[in-house]
Amino acid sequence: MLKAYRCKNCGTVFRPRRLRCINCKSREFEEITLNHGKLVSYTLIYATREGYQAPVKIGLAEFEQGVKFLAQLDCENPEIGMEVIAVNTVNKDNGNNLLILRKP
Amino acid sequence: MPSVAVVGCGLTKFGKTDKGLIELLAEAGLKAIDDAGLDGIQFDDVLVANMASGEFNGLSGIANALVGELSLEPAAAIKIENTSGSGGAAVYVGWQAIASGKSEYVLVVGGEKMSTKSSGETAEIIASLTHLEERVHGITLPSLAALSARQYMQFYGAPREALAKVAVKNHDNALLNPLAQFHKKITIEDVLNSPIVCDPLRLYDYCPITDGAAAVVLTTLENAKRLTDNPVVISGIGFATDYYSIQTRKRLDEFPAVRRAAEKAYRMAGKKPSDIHVVEVHDMATILEILQCEDLGFFSKGEGWKAVLEDKTALDGELPVNTSGGLKAKGHPIGATGVAQVAEIFMQLQERCGERQVDAKCGLTCNIGGYGNGVVVTILEVMRPC
């Protein structure tokens, strides 16, 4: 599940987490879940870092309330504007759990 | 508050070399001291801009090493790290040291020795500057430029060729810069047929991996007038940060920190974008030159690509951009870049650029740390009567 943080003082929603609100610097937040995203941009990395297999597909998606998520993208023929969701997977490069973007 | 002047500069050849990091720093530093005619002067501060001497070279304490090599003891010696904006940050700190009245002579030297590692290892070292939640996905700095490029081209209808033309222009300029890494004319077709690095950007859209160093000497305007008939002052300087995590930003085809740093510098210098005659920007990738030229106020948002196609940013255009060849073709030894940009504008204003000389009395540099994370904009002006 993709999480974001809503400031209990001013209502601003943001992610990733930080210690103080991005808008009012207040320190108390509630977690909310983001469900529906649209692809804003994407790239296929051929010159990868050590330990990653080319091509690494990366997507940037905008979810509810304008909150964005930058993550690996698991889909063929991505298009800007297409609907995406965030799903938990096991990273093929290192075996770690990883939240990635995929078609619904 | 004393006005701060640049009175000397020095650069090594950019490219791959057998020389070590300290040797490169010392070579550039000594050239700058000689250029300023300050061989006998006791410097107050030695500021060394560098990102990753530990990772690339297994070295720490490089500012002390440089002081030792050049017999600059007992000057204060500090390494300044702001990733690829380290050079700009060091100039910023040097400016503060003089402007505060605390220091009278500051030597700023930036350098990086990168060819010690493979390209995969280099990508890993550089990616260490990214937010951990983004880094785990395998992103590289070049991949962020690719995300920006796709968003920009889609939103503003910019053709792929406009990005390629930035590389062609900067290679043309580098042909006239003896110290540049590349001396090779390229065409738009060469760019569009080069290997894909991060789709839609290709090898020739990106700066290379480079060894090199650059240095400038800063002092008060009062001292500068004694040293030269042609003093150049830092009339404006601004530093601004943006969200560390890329996904927190509103869009990727704009750099709010560039805009904010520029606003600070313009306000301080009492200048507007149309007062600037020559510019060095941080073209780690071709798209970044276009985005910065917009965010610095030279062209409207979404129009920067047209200016490139219309040759407005060429050496003989209305606003020459990256006369040195830029990061793209001069090379990008990370810590050196921000210092090298100031050195290029200094030399342009002193009419010392030979075949790539343009007509300029006021110039600007834009040095970016991270991916738009920490940006330094500097405005330099010639003080001679015009």
Coordinates of C-alpha atoms in Angstrom, one line a residue:
Chain A
M1 CA 0.0 0.0 0.0
L2 CA 1.3 3.4 -0.9
K3 CA 1.2 5.7 2.1
A4 CA 1.2 9.5 2.4
Y5 CA 1.0 11.8 5.4
R6 CA -1.7 14.4 6.2
C7 CA -0.7 17.2 8.5
K8 CA -3.0 17.4 11.5
N9 CA -2.5 21.1 11.7
C10 CA -2.9 22.4 8.1
G11 CA -4.1 19.3 6.2
T12 CA -1.2 19.3 3.7
V13 CA -0.6 15.8 2.3
F14 CA 2.9 14.8 1.3
R15 CA 5.4 11.9 1.0
P16 CA 7.9 10.6 1.7
R17 CA 7.7 11.1 5.4
R18 CA 9.7 14.0 7.0
L19 CA 9.8 15.1 10.6
R20 CA 8.0 18.4 10.1
C21 CA 5.2 19.4 7.8
I22 CA 6.3 20.6 4.4
N23 CA 3.9 23.5 4.6
C24 CA 3.5 24.6 8.3
K25 CA 6.4 22.7 10.1
S26 CA 3.9 21.1 12.5
R27 CA 5.0 17.6 13.7
E28 CA 1.8 15.5 13.9
F29 CA 0.5 13.6 10.9
E30 CA -2.0 10.9 10.1
E31 CA -1.2 8.2 7.5
I32 CA -3.5 7.9 4.5
T33 CA -3.5 5.4 1.7
L34 CA -3.2 6.3 -2.0
N35 CA -4.9 4.0 -4.5
H36 CA -5.2 5.6 -8.0
G37 CA -2.4 7.0 -9.9
K38 CA -1.7 8.3 -13.4
L39 CA 1.7 8.1 -15.1
V40 CA 3.4 11.5 -15.4
S41 CA 6.7 10.4 -17.0
Y42 CA 8.8 7.3 -17.4
T43 CA 12.2 6.2 -18.5
L44 CA 14.1 2.9 -19.3
I45 CA 17.6 2.9 -17.8
Y46 CA 20.1 1.1 -20.0
A47 CA 23.2 2.5 -18.3
T48 CA 22.3 0.9 -14.9
R49 CA 24.0 1.1 -11.5
E50 CA 26.1 -1.9 -10.3
G51 CA 23.8 -4.8 -9.5
Y52 CA 20.8 -3.8 -11.6
Q53 CA 19.8 -5.5 -14.9
A54 CA 19.0 -3.3 -17.9
P55 CA 16.6 -2.0 -18.7
V56 CA 15.4 -0.7 -15.4
K57 CA 11.9 0.9 -16.0
I58 CA 11.2 3.9 -13.8
G59 CA 7.8 5.6 -13.6
L60 CA 6.7 8.8 -12.0
A61 CA 3.0 8.8 -11.2
E62 CA 0.6 11.3 -9.6
F63 CA -1.9 9.8 -7.1
E64 CA -4.8 11.3 -5.2
Q65 CA -4.4 15.0 -4.0
G66 CA -1.4 15.5 -6.3
V67 CA 0.9 13.2 -4.3
K68 CA 3.6 11.6 -6.5
F69 CA 5.4 8.2 -6.4
L70 CA 8.7 7.5 -8.2
A71 CA 9.2 3.8 -8.5
Q72 CA 10.1 0.9 -10.8
L73 CA 7.4 0.4 -13.4
D74 CA 6.3 -3.1 -14.3
C75 CA 4.5 -2.8 -17.7
E76 CA 5.0 -3.1 -21.4
N77 CA 4.5 0.0 -23.6
P78 CA 4.0 2.6 -20.9
E79 CA 2.2 5.8 -21.9
I80 CA 1.9 9.2 -20.2
G81 CA -1.5 9.5 -18.7
M82 CA -2.2 5.8 -18.2
E83 CA -3.7 4.6 -14.9
V84 CA -1.3 2.9 -12.5
I85 CA -1.5 1.4 -9.0
A86 CA 1.2 0.7 -6.4
V87 CA 1.8 -3.0 -5.6
N88 CA 4.3 -4.9 -3.4
T89 CA 6.8 -7.2 -5.1
V90 CA 10.1 -8.8 -4.5
N91 CA 12.9 -6.9 -6.3
K92 CA 14.4 -9.1 -8.9
D93 CA 17.8 -7.5 -8.5
N94 CA 18.3 -8.0 -4.7
G95 CA 15.4 -10.0 -3.3
N96 CA 14.1 -7.2 -1.2
N97 CA 10.4 -6.2 -0.9
L98 CA 9.7 -3.3 -3.1
L99 CA 6.6 -1.2 -3.7
I100 CA 6.3 -0.7 -7.5
L101 CA 4.0 0.8 -10.1
R102 CA 1.9 -1.4 -12.3
K103 CA -1.3 -1.3 -14.5
P104 CA -4.5 -1.9 -12.4
Chain B
M1 CA 30.5 45.4 3.3
P2 CA 33.5 45.0 0.9
S3 CA 32.7 44.2 -2.7
V4 CA 34.1 40.9 -3.7
A5 CA 36.3 40.5 -6.9
V6 CA 37.7 37.7 -8.8
V7 CA 41.3 38.4 -9.6
G8 CA 42.7 35.2 -11.1
C9 CA 41.7 31.7 -12.3
G10 CA 43.4 28.5 -13.4
L11 CA 42.2 25.3 -14.9
T12 CA 43.7 21.9 -15.7
K13 CA 43.0 20.1 -18.9
F14 CA 39.7 18.3 -18.5
G15 CA 39.4 14.6 -19.5
K16 CA 41.0 11.4 -18.4
T17 CA 44.5 11.7 -16.9
D18 CA 47.1 9.7 -14.9
K19 CA 47.4 12.7 -12.5
G20 CA 46.0 12.2 -9.0
L21 CA 43.3 14.4 -7.3
I22 CA 45.7 16.4 -5.2
E23 CA 48.0 16.9 -8.2
L24 CA 45.1 18.3 -10.2
L25 CA 43.9 20.6 -7.4
A26 CA 47.5 21.9 -6.9
E27 CA 48.0 22.5 -10.6
A28 CA 44.8 24.6 -10.9
G29 CA 45.4 26.4 -7.6
L30 CA 48.9 27.4 -8.6
K31 CA 47.8 28.6 -12.0
A32 CA 45.1 30.8 -10.3
I33 CA 47.7 32.2 -7.8
D34 CA 50.0 33.1 -10.7
D35 CA 47.2 34.4 -12.8
A36 CA 46.3 36.8 -10.0
G37 CA 49.9 37.7 -9.5
L38 CA 49.7 36.8 -5.8
D39 CA 52.6 34.4 -5.4
G40 CA 53.9 36.0 -2.2
I41 CA 50.5 36.6 -0.6
Q42 CA 49.3 34.7 2.5
F43 CA 45.8 33.4 1.8
D44 CA 43.3 33.5 4.6
D45 CA 41.1 30.6 3.4
V46 CA 41.6 27.7 1.1
L47 CA 38.2 26.2 0.1
V48 CA 38.3 22.9 -1.8
A49 CA 35.1 21.8 -3.6
N50 CA 34.8 18.1 -4.1
M51 CA 32.1 15.5 -3.9
A52 CA 33.6 12.1 -3.5
S53 CA 37.3 12.0 -2.9
G54 CA 36.7 9.1 -0.4
E55 CA 34.7 7.0 -2.8
F56 CA 36.7 7.7 -6.0
N57 CA 40.2 8.1 -4.6
G58 CA 40.2 6.8 -1.0
L59 CA 41.2 10.2 0.2
S60 CA 40.0 12.5 3.0
G61 CA 41.5 15.7 4.3
I62 CA 42.1 16.9 0.7
A63 CA 42.0 20.6 1.7
N64 CA 44.9 20.1 4.1
A65 CA 46.7 18.1 1.5
L66 CA 46.4 21.0 -1.0
V67 CA 47.6 23.5 1.7
G68 CA 50.7 21.3 2.1
E69 CA 51.4 20.9 -1.6
L70 CA 51.3 24.7 -2.2
S71 CA 52.8 25.7 1.2
L72 CA 49.7 27.8 2.1
E73 CA 50.0 27.1 5.9
P74 CA 48.5 28.5 8.2
A75 CA 45.5 29.3 6.0
A76 CA 42.2 27.9 7.1
A77 CA 41.4 24.9 4.9
I78 CA 37.9 23.5 4.3
K79 CA 36.4 20.9 2.0
I80 CA 33.0 22.0 0.8
E81 CA 30.6 19.3 -0.5
N82 CA 27.3 20.0 -2.3
T83 CA 27.5 17.1 -4.8
S84 CA 27.8 18.6 -8.3
G85 CA 27.1 22.0 -6.8
S86 CA 30.2 21.9 -4.6
G87 CA 32.1 24.4 -6.7
G88 CA 29.3 27.0 -6.6
A89 CA 28.9 26.4 -2.8
A90 CA 32.7 27.0 -2.3
V91 CA 32.5 30.3 -4.3
Y92 CA 29.4 31.2 -2.2
V93 CA 31.4 30.6 1.1
G94 CA 34.4 32.4 -0.3
W95 CA 32.2 35.4 -1.2
Q96 CA 30.8 35.4 2.3
A97 CA 34.3 35.2 3.8
I98 CA 35.5 38.4 1.9
A99 CA 32.1 40.2 2.2
S100 CA 32.1 39.8 5.9
G101 CA 35.5 41.4 6.3
K102 CA 36.8 38.3 8.0
S103 CA 39.1 37.3 5.1
E104 CA 41.1 39.2 2.5
Y105 CA 42.4 36.6 0.1
V106 CA 40.5 33.3 -0.6
L107 CA 41.7 30.5 -2.9
V108 CA 38.8 28.4 -4.2
V109 CA 39.8 25.2 -5.8
G110 CA 37.3 22.6 -7.1
G111 CA 38.3 19.2 -8.5
E112 CA 37.3 15.6 -9.0
K113 CA 39.2 12.5 -10.2
M114 CA 36.5 10.1 -11.5
S115 CA 38.3 7.8 -14.0
T116 CA 39.4 5.5 -11.2
K117 CA 36.0 3.7 -11.3
S118 CA 33.9 1.9 -13.9
S119 CA 30.8 3.7 -15.3
G120 CA 28.5 1.4 -13.2
E121 CA 30.5 2.1 -10.0
T122 CA 30.5 5.9 -10.9
A123 CA 26.7 5.8 -11.3
E124 CA 26.4 4.1 -7.9
I125 CA 28.7 6.7 -6.2
I126 CA 26.7 9.6 -7.7
A127 CA 23.3 8.0 -7.0
S128 CA 24.3 8.0 -3.3
L129 CA 23.1 11.7 -3.3
T130 CA 19.5 10.6 -3.9
H131 CA 16.7 10.0 -1.4
L132 CA 16.9 6.4 -0.1
E133 CA 13.2 5.7 -0.9
E134 CA 14.0 6.6 -4.6
R135 CA 17.5 5.1 -4.7
V136 CA 16.2 1.6 -3.9
H137 CA 14.4 1.5 -7.3
G138 CA 17.7 1.7 -9.1
I139 CA 17.4 5.3 -10.3
T140 CA 20.5 7.1 -11.6
L141 CA 21.0 10.9 -12.0
P142 CA 20.8 10.5 -15.8
S143 CA 17.4 8.8 -15.4
L144 CA 16.0 11.8 -13.6
A145 CA 17.0 14.0 -16.6
A146 CA 15.2 11.5 -18.8
L147 CA 12.0 11.8 -16.8
S148 CA 12.3 15.6 -17.1
A149 CA 12.9 15.4 -20.8
R150 CA 9.9 13.2 -21.5
Q151 CA 7.6 15.4 -19.4
Y152 CA 8.9 18.6 -21.1
M153 CA 8.7 17.3 -24.6
Q154 CA 5.1 16.0 -24.0
F155 CA 3.8 19.1 -22.2
Y156 CA 5.4 21.8 -24.4
G157 CA 5.6 19.9 -27.7
A158 CA 9.4 20.3 -27.9
P159 CA 11.0 18.1 -30.6
R160 CA 13.7 15.6 -29.7
E161 CA 16.0 17.5 -32.2
A162 CA 16.0 20.6 -30.0
L163 CA 17.6 18.7 -27.1
A164 CA 20.1 17.2 -29.5
K165 CA 21.0 20.7 -30.8
V166 CA 22.2 21.7 -27.3
A167 CA 24.9 19.0 -27.5
V168 CA 25.8 20.0 -31.1
K169 CA 26.2 23.6 -30.0
N170 CA 28.3 22.8 -26.9
H171 CA 30.6 20.5 -28.9
D172 CA 31.1 23.4 -31.3
N173 CA 32.0 25.7 -28.5
A174 CA 34.4 23.1 -26.9
L175 CA 36.3 23.0 -30.2
L176 CA 37.4 26.5 -29.4
N177 CA 38.4 25.7 -25.8
P178 CA 41.8 24.0 -25.6
L179 CA 41.1 22.7 -22.1
A180 CA 37.8 20.9 -23.0
Q181 CA 37.5 17.1 -22.9
F182 CA 36.0 16.8 -26.3
H183 CA 37.3 18.4 -29.5
K184 CA 34.9 16.7 -31.9
K185 CA 32.2 18.3 -34.1
I186 CA 29.0 16.3 -33.9
T187 CA 25.7 16.5 -35.7
I188 CA 22.0 16.2 -34.6
E189 CA 22.0 12.7 -36.3
D190 CA 25.1 11.7 -34.3
V191 CA 23.2 12.5 -31.1
L192 CA 20.0 10.7 -32.2
N193 CA 21.9 7.6 -33.3
S194 CA 24.1 7.3 -30.2
P195 CA 23.3 4.5 -27.7
I196 CA 20.3 4.9 -25.4
V197 CA 21.4 5.7 -21.9
C198 CA 18.0 6.5 -20.3
D199 CA 15.2 6.6 -22.9
P200 CA 14.5 9.1 -24.5
L201 CA 18.0 10.4 -23.9
R202 CA 21.1 9.0 -25.5
L203 CA 24.9 9.0 -24.8
Y204 CA 25.5 12.3 -26.6
D205 CA 22.8 14.0 -24.5
Y206 CA 24.9 13.6 -21.4
C207 CA 28.1 15.0 -20.0
P208 CA 31.1 12.5 -19.8
I209 CA 33.0 11.2 -16.8
T210 CA 35.9 13.6 -16.3
D211 CA 39.1 14.3 -14.3
G212 CA 40.0 17.9 -13.7
A213 CA 40.3 20.9 -11.5
A214 CA 39.5 24.6 -11.6
A215 CA 40.4 27.5 -9.3
V216 CA 39.6 31.1 -8.7
V217 CA 41.2 33.7 -6.4
L218 CA 38.8 36.1 -4.5
T219 CA 39.7 39.3 -2.8
T220 CA 38.2 42.7 -2.1
L221 CA 37.4 45.1 -4.9
E222 CA 39.9 47.5 -3.3
N223 CA 42.7 45.0 -3.6
A224 CA 41.5 44.0 -7.1
K225 CA 41.9 47.6 -8.3
R226 CA 45.6 47.5 -7.3
L227 CA 46.1 44.1 -9.0
T228 CA 44.4 44.7 -12.4
D229 CA 43.1 47.5 -14.6
N230 CA 40.2 45.1 -15.5
P231 CA 38.6 44.1 -12.2
V232 CA 35.6 41.7 -12.2
V233 CA 33.2 41.7 -9.3
I234 CA 30.7 39.2 -8.0
S235 CA 27.8 41.6 -7.9
G236 CA 25.1 39.0 -7.1
I237 CA 25.1 35.6 -5.6
G238 CA 22.2 33.4 -4.5
F239 CA 21.9 29.9 -3.1
A240 CA 18.6 28.0 -2.8
T241 CA 17.5 24.4 -2.1
D242 CA 14.5 22.4 -3.2
Y243 CA 12.9 19.2 -1.9
Y244 CA 15.5 16.4 -1.4
S245 CA 13.0 13.8 -2.7
I246 CA 12.3 14.3 -6.4
Q247 CA 8.7 13.0 -6.1
T248 CA 7.8 15.7 -3.6
R249 CA 8.2 18.3 -6.4
K250 CA 5.3 19.6 -8.4
R251 CA 6.9 19.0 -11.8
L252 CA 10.2 17.7 -13.2
D253 CA 10.4 20.1 -16.1
E254 CA 11.2 23.0 -13.9
F255 CA 13.8 23.8 -11.2
P256 CA 12.2 26.1 -8.5
A257 CA 15.6 26.3 -6.7
V258 CA 17.2 27.7 -9.9
R259 CA 14.4 30.3 -10.0
R260 CA 14.9 31.2 -6.3
A261 CA 18.7 31.3 -6.4
A262 CA 18.5 33.5 -9.5
E263 CA 15.9 35.9 -7.8
K264 CA 18.3 36.3 -4.9
A265 CA 21.3 37.0 -7.3
Y266 CA 19.4 39.4 -9.6
R267 CA 18.0 41.3 -6.6
M268 CA 21.5 41.7 -5.0
A269 CA 23.1 42.8 -8.3
G270 CA 20.2 45.0 -9.3
K271 CA 20.0 43.2 -12.6
K272 CA 17.3 41.5 -14.7
P273 CA 17.7 38.6 -17.1
S274 CA 18.0 40.9 -20.1
D275 CA 21.1 42.6 -18.6
I276 CA 23.0 39.3 -18.8
H277 CA 25.3 38.9 -21.9
V278 CA 26.9 35.5 -21.4
V279 CA 25.9 32.4 -19.3
E280 CA 27.3 29.1 -18.1
V281 CA 24.6 26.7 -17.0
H282 CA 24.7 23.1 -15.6
D283 CA 24.1 21.0 -18.7
M284 CA 24.6 17.6 -17.1
A285 CA 22.1 16.6 -19.8
T286 CA 20.9 18.6 -22.8
I287 CA 17.4 19.0 -21.4
L288 CA 18.9 20.7 -18.3
E289 CA 20.4 23.6 -20.3
I290 CA 16.9 24.4 -21.8
L291 CA 15.2 24.1 -18.4
Q292 CA 17.7 26.3 -16.6
C293 CA 17.6 29.0 -19.4
E294 CA 13.8 29.2 -18.8
D295 CA 14.1 29.2 -15.0
L296 CA 16.8 31.8 -15.0
G297 CA 14.3 34.1 -16.9
F298 CA 16.0 34.2 -20.3
F299 CA 13.1 32.6 -22.1
S300 CA 9.5 32.0 -21.2
K301 CA 8.6 28.6 -19.7
G302 CA 8.2 26.1 -22.6
E303 CA 10.0 28.3 -25.1
G304 CA 13.6 27.5 -24.3
W305 CA 13.8 24.8 -26.9
K306 CA 12.8 27.3 -29.6
A307 CA 15.7 29.5 -28.6
V308 CA 18.1 26.6 -29.2
L309 CA 16.7 25.8 -32.6
E310 CA 16.8 29.5 -33.6
D311 CA 20.6 29.7 -32.5
K312 CA 19.8 32.4 -29.9
T313 CA 22.1 30.5 -27.4
A314 CA 24.9 29.9 -29.9
L315 CA 28.3 31.7 -29.6
D316 CA 27.2 34.4 -32.1
G317 CA 23.6 34.4 -30.8
E318 CA 21.9 37.1 -28.7
L319 CA 22.7 35.1 -25.5
P320 CA 25.7 32.8 -25.7
V321 CA 25.2 29.9 -23.4
N322 CA 28.1 27.6 -22.3
T323 CA 30.8 29.2 -24.3
S324 CA 33.3 26.9 -22.6
G325 CA 31.5 23.8 -24.1
G326 CA 29.6 23.3 -20.9
L327 CA 29.5 20.1 -18.8
K328 CA 28.5 18.4 -22.0
A329 CA 31.6 18.9 -24.0
K330 CA 34.1 20.7 -21.7
G331 CA 33.6 17.8 -19.2
H332 CA 32.1 17.6 -15.7
P333 CA 34.7 16.8 -13.0
I334 CA 32.0 17.1 -10.3
G335 CA 33.6 19.3 -7.7
A336 CA 35.4 21.5 -10.3
T337 CA 32.3 22.5 -12.3
G338 CA 30.9 25.4 -10.3
V339 CA 34.4 26.9 -10.1
A340 CA 35.1 26.3 -13.8
Q341 CA 31.9 28.1 -14.7
V342 CA 32.9 31.2 -12.7
A343 CA 36.4 31.0 -14.3
E344 CA 34.9 31.0 -17.8
I345 CA 32.7 34.0 -17.1
F346 CA 35.7 35.8 -15.5
M347 CA 37.8 35.1 -18.6
Q348 CA 35.0 36.2 -20.9
L349 CA 34.6 39.5 -19.0
Q350 CA 38.4 40.1 -19.1
E351 CA 38.3 39.3 -22.9
R352 CA 40.7 36.4 -22.5
C353 CA 38.7 33.7 -24.3
G354 CA 40.5 33.7 -27.7
E355 CA 38.4 32.2 -30.5
R356 CA 35.3 31.7 -28.3
Q357 CA 35.4 35.3 -26.9
V358 CA 32.0 37.0 -26.9
D359 CA 31.0 40.7 -26.3
A360 CA 30.0 40.8 -22.6
K361 CA 30.2 43.1 -19.6
C362 CA 27.9 41.0 -17.3
G363 CA 27.7 37.2 -17.0
L364 CA 25.9 34.6 -15.0
T365 CA 26.7 31.1 -13.8
C366 CA 24.2 28.4 -12.6
N367 CA 25.6 25.4 -10.7
I368 CA 23.3 22.6 -9.6
G369 CA 23.9 20.3 -6.7
G370 CA 22.0 17.0 -6.8
Y371 CA 19.0 17.0 -9.1
G372 CA 18.0 20.7 -8.6
N373 CA 18.6 20.2 -4.8
G374 CA 21.1 22.9 -4.0
V375 CA 21.6 25.6 -6.6
V376 CA 24.1 28.5 -6.7
V377 CA 23.6 31.4 -9.2
T378 CA 26.4 33.9 -9.5
I379 CA 26.4 37.2 -11.4
L380 CA 29.8 38.7 -12.4
E381 CA 30.4 42.2 -13.8
V382 CA 33.3 44.0 -15.3
M383 CA 34.1 47.2 -13.4
R384 CA 35.7 49.2 -16.2
P385 CA 33.7 52.3 -17.4
C386 CA 31.4 51.3 -20.2

